[in-house]
Structures are given as C-alpha cells and as structure tokens.
Short mmCIF file of C-alpha atoms in Angstrom, two decimals:
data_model
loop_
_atom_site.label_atom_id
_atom_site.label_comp_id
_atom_site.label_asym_id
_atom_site.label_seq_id
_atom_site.Cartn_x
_atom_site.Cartn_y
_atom_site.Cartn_z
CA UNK A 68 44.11 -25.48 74.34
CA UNK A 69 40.90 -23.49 73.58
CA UNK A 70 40.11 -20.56 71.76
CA UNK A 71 37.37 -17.94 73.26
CA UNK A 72 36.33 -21.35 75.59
CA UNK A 73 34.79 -23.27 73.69
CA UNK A 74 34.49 -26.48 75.90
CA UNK A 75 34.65 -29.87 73.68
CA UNK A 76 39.03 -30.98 72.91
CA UNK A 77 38.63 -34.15 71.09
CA UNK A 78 42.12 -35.73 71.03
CA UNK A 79 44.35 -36.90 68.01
CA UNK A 80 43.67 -40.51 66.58
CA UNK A 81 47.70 -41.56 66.55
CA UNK A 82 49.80 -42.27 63.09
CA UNK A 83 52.91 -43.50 64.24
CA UNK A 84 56.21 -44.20 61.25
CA UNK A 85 59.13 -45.41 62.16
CA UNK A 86 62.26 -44.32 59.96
CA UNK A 87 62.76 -47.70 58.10
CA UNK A 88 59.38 -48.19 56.47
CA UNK A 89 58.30 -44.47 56.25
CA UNK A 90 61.20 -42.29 56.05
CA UNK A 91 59.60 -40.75 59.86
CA UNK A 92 61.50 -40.72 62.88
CA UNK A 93 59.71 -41.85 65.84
CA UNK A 94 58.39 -39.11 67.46
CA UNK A 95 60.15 -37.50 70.65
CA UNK A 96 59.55 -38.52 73.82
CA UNK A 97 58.91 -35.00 75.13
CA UNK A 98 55.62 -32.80 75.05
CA UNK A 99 55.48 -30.76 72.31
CA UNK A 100 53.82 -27.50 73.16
CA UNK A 101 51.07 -25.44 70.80
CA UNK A 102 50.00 -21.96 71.48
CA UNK A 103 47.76 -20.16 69.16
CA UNK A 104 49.06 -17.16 67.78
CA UNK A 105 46.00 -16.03 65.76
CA UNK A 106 43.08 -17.19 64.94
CA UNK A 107 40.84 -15.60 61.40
CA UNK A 108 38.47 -16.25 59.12
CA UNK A 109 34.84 -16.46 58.46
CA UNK A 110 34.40 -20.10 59.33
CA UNK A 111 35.99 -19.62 62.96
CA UNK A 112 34.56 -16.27 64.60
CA UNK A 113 36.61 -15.73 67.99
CA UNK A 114 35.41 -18.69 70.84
CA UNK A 115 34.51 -21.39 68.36
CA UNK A 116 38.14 -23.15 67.70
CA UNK A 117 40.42 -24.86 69.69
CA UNK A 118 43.53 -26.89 69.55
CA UNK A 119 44.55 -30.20 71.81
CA UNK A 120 48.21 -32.24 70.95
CA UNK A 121 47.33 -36.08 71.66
CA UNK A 122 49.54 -37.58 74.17
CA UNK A 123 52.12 -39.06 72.02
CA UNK A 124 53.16 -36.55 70.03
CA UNK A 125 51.93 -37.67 66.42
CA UNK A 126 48.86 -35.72 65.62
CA UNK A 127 46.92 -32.55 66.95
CA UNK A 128 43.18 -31.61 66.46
CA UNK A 129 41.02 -28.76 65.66
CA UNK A 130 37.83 -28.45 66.54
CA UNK A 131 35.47 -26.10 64.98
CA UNK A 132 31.78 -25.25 65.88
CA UNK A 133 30.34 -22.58 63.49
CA UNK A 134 32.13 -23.47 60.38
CA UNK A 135 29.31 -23.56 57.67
CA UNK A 136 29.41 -22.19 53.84
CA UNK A 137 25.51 -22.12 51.84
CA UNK A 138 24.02 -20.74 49.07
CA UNK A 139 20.10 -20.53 48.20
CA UNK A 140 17.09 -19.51 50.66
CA UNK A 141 18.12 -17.92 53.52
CA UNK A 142 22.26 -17.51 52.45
CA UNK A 143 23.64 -13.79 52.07
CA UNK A 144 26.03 -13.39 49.30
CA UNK A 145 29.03 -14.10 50.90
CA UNK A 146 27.81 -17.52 52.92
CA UNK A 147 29.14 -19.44 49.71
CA UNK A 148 32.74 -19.04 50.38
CA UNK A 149 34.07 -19.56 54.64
CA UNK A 150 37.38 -20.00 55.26
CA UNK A 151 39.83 -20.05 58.73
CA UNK A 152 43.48 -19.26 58.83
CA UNK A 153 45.39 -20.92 62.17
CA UNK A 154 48.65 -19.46 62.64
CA UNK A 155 50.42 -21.62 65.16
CA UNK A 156 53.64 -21.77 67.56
CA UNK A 157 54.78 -25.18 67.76
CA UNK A 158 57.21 -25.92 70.30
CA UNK A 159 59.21 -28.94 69.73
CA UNK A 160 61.71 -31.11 71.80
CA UNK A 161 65.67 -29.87 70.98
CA UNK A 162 67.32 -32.20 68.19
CA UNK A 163 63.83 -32.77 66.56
CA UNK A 164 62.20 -31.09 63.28
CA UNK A 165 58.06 -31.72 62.43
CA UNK A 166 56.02 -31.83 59.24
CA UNK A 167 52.41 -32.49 58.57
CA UNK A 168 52.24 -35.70 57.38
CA UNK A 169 48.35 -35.82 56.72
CA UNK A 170 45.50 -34.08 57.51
CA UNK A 171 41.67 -35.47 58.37
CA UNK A 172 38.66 -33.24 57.72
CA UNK A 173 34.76 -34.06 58.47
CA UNK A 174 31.87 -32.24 58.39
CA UNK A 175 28.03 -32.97 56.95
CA UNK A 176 26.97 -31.36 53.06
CA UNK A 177 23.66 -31.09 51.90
CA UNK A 178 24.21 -30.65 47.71
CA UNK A 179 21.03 -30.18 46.07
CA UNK A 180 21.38 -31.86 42.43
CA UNK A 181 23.02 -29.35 39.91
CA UNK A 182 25.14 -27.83 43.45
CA UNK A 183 28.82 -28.33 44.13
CA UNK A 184 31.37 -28.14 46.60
CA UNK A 185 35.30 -27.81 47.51
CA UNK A 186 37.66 -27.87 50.10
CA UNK A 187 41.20 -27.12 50.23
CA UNK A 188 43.62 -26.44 52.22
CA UNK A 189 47.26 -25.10 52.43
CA UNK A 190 50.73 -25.76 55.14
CA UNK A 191 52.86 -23.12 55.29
CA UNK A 192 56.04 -22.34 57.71
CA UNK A 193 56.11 -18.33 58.61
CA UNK A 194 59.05 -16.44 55.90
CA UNK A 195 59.14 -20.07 54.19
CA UNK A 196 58.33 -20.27 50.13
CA UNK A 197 57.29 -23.92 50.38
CA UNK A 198 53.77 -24.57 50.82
CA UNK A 199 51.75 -28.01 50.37
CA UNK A 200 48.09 -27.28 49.02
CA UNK A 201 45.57 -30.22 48.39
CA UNK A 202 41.52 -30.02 47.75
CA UNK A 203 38.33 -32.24 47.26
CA UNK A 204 35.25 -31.38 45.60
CA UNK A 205 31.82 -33.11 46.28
CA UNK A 206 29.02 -32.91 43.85
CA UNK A 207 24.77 -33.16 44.42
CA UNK A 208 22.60 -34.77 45.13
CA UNK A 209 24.47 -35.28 48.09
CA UNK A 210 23.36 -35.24 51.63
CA UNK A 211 25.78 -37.12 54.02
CA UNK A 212 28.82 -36.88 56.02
CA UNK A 213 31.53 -36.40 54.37
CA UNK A 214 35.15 -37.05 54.93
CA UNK A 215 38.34 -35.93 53.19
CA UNK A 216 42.00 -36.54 53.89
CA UNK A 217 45.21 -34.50 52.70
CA UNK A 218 48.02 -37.24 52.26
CA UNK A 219 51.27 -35.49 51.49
CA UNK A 220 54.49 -37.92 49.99
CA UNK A 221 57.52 -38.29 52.10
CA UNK A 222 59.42 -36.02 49.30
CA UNK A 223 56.87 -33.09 49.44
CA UNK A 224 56.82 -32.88 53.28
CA UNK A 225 57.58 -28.72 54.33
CA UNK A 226 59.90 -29.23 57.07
CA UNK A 227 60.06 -26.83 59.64
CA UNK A 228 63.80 -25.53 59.85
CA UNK A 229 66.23 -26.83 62.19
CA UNK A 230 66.65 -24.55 65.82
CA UNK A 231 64.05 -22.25 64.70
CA UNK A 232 60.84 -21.07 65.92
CA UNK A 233 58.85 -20.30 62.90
CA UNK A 234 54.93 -19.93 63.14
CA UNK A 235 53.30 -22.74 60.88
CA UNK A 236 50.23 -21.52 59.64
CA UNK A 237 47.48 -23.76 58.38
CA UNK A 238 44.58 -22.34 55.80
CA UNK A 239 41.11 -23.57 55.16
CA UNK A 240 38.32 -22.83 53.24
CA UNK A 241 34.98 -24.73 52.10
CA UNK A 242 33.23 -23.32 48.94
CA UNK A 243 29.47 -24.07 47.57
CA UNK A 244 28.32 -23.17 44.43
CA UNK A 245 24.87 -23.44 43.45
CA UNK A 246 25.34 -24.72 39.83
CA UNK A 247 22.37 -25.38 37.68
CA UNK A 248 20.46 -26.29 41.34
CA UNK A 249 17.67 -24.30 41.93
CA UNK A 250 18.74 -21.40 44.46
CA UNK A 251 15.34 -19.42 44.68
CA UNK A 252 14.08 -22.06 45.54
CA UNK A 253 16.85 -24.54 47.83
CA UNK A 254 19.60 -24.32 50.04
CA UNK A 255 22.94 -26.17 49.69
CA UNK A 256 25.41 -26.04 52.54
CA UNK A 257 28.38 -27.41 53.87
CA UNK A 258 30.06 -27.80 57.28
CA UNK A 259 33.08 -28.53 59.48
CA UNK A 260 30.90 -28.62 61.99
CA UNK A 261 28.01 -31.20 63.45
CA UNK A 262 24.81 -31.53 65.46
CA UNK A 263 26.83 -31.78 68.80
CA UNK A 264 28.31 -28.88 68.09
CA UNK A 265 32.08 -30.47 67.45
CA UNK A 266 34.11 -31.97 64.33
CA UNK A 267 37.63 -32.47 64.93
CA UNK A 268 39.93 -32.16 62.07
CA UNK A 269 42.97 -34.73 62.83
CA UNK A 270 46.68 -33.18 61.82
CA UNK A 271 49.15 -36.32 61.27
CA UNK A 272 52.81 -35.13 62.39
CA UNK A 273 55.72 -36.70 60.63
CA UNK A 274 59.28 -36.73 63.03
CA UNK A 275 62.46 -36.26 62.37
CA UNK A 276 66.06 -35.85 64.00
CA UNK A 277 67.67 -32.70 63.12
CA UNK A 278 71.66 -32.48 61.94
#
C-alpha cells in the first residue's frame, strides 16, 4: 500500500513461532489488512513512505526514501534530529490478537570521528498506556551500512486488545550530533534511506488466539 506513490514495496522477510517454543500462535490463515491512517514527520514528507503485509501474515515493511538526519557543511539547524510517526489500522482475522514481535531497521551513516548517532523507536496501541521503546547509538569514524534490530521479550509484548480496532502507531526518529568532530568543516549524516532510493524496515508480528 503506498503513500503519495512512491513506486518500490519490498515485501516482509517471514519470522514464523509456533506457540510451544515461542509463546506465538501461528499466524491466521486470513489476510490481514493495513490502511494508513496518517502519515508525519520530518523524515517522511507526504509520497515517500509506503506499507506492504508479506503474504503470510508475519511481518510488514516500510519503505522510506527521503529519510536523512546531518549536521556540518551544508545541514540547517534542524537536519540533526528527523523523525516519522505511522499511525496505522490493522485489520486482523476474528479470534486473533497481534503484537510486534521485532523490528529491522537499515540505512547508510557517515560519522566523522568525534560525531555520534541514535535511533529509537517506540509501539504504541491508540488510548493504550503501554508502550515498548528501544534505541541504538553508532559512534565515528564510521562510514557503512548499518543495521539495527528492536527484539522485544515474549512478557513485554503490547498486545492489541481483543475485538477492538485500535490504531497502532509506530514512532521513529534518527539523531546526529556532531560531538568534538569538526562541523565547519565536515558533514555527518545518517539515513533510512539508500542509493536506489529504497530501505525497507521489516516489522516481525507475533500471533495469538484471543479468549
């Protein structure tokens, strides 16, 4: 499902549980549905996200294509700090409740020695208190991709509630900070975002049956 058209839907890399060695249910045999409520933020101006569900219901996928957060030559104030709130309606087979299990994010940094970096992110349901929030920081002298991934225990999953719709929204942000780097002189960045054009961050869905 694309936002504003942008063309590339990279599909979900499965992670399957079953309810014996995981504590997840197998997931439902039916299409689960996503429609984008709203999409915000600096890192995801209107046309450059979009959303795809892989075919067997365990993970979904954003794709981002202008996602990018820099300080140093060239950077206005706020570049340092870009961040993208998805707030999404998940419609899921009757009898069955979903969690984020695990997330995948990729991108490329360029740190120049002295520079660092964080990413975080936060899973909420709409009118729910519970929220899971992980991040990763990267220091320079870096200049790679980089890859992070949000693993959330069994125990901590945020459930969304049984025979509700609620909207689940999903927040991101990417931070640089120049450090003792040079920033008259250099430019650190960072990105959820490549040369093609397309990074998918992976969303890992954990099943279960409701009561």
């Amino acid at each position: 499902m694309a936002i504003g058209g942008v063309a590339a839907i990279l599909l979900a890399t499965p992670l399957a549980g079953t309810a014996g060695a995981s504590g997840w249910t197998t997931p439902p045999p039916d299409k689960i549905v996503i429609d984008v409520a709203t999409v915000n933020g600096s890192g995801c101006p209107a046309g450059t996200a979009a959303v795809a569900i892989s075919p067997d219901n365990t993970a979904f996928t954003v794709t981002y294509s202008q996602y990018v957060a820099q300080v140093g030559v060239g950077s206005k104030p706020t570049d340092f700090r870009k961040n993208c709130q998805l707030n999404l309606n998940v419609h899921v087979p009757q009898g069955f409740t979903y969690a984020i299990a695990a997330a995948d994010y990729r991108g490329f940094a360029h740190l120049e020695k002295g520079a660092t970096a964080i990413q975080k992110a936060s899973y909420y349901f709409q009118g729910s208190p519970d929220t899971a929030a992980l991040s990763h920081r990267f220091s320079g002298e870096l200049d790679d991709s980089w890859q992070a991934t949000d693993n959330v225990a069994i125990a901590a999953l945020v459930w969304a509630p049984c025979g509700e719709l609620r909207n689940f929204n999903i927040n991101t942000e990417i931070r640089v900070q120049g450090g003792t780097s040079d920033t008259s002189r250099t430019t650190s960045f960072m990105t959820m975002d490549s040369t093609d054009g397309n990074v998918n961050t992976v969303y890992h869905l954990a099943w279960k049956r409701c009561p």
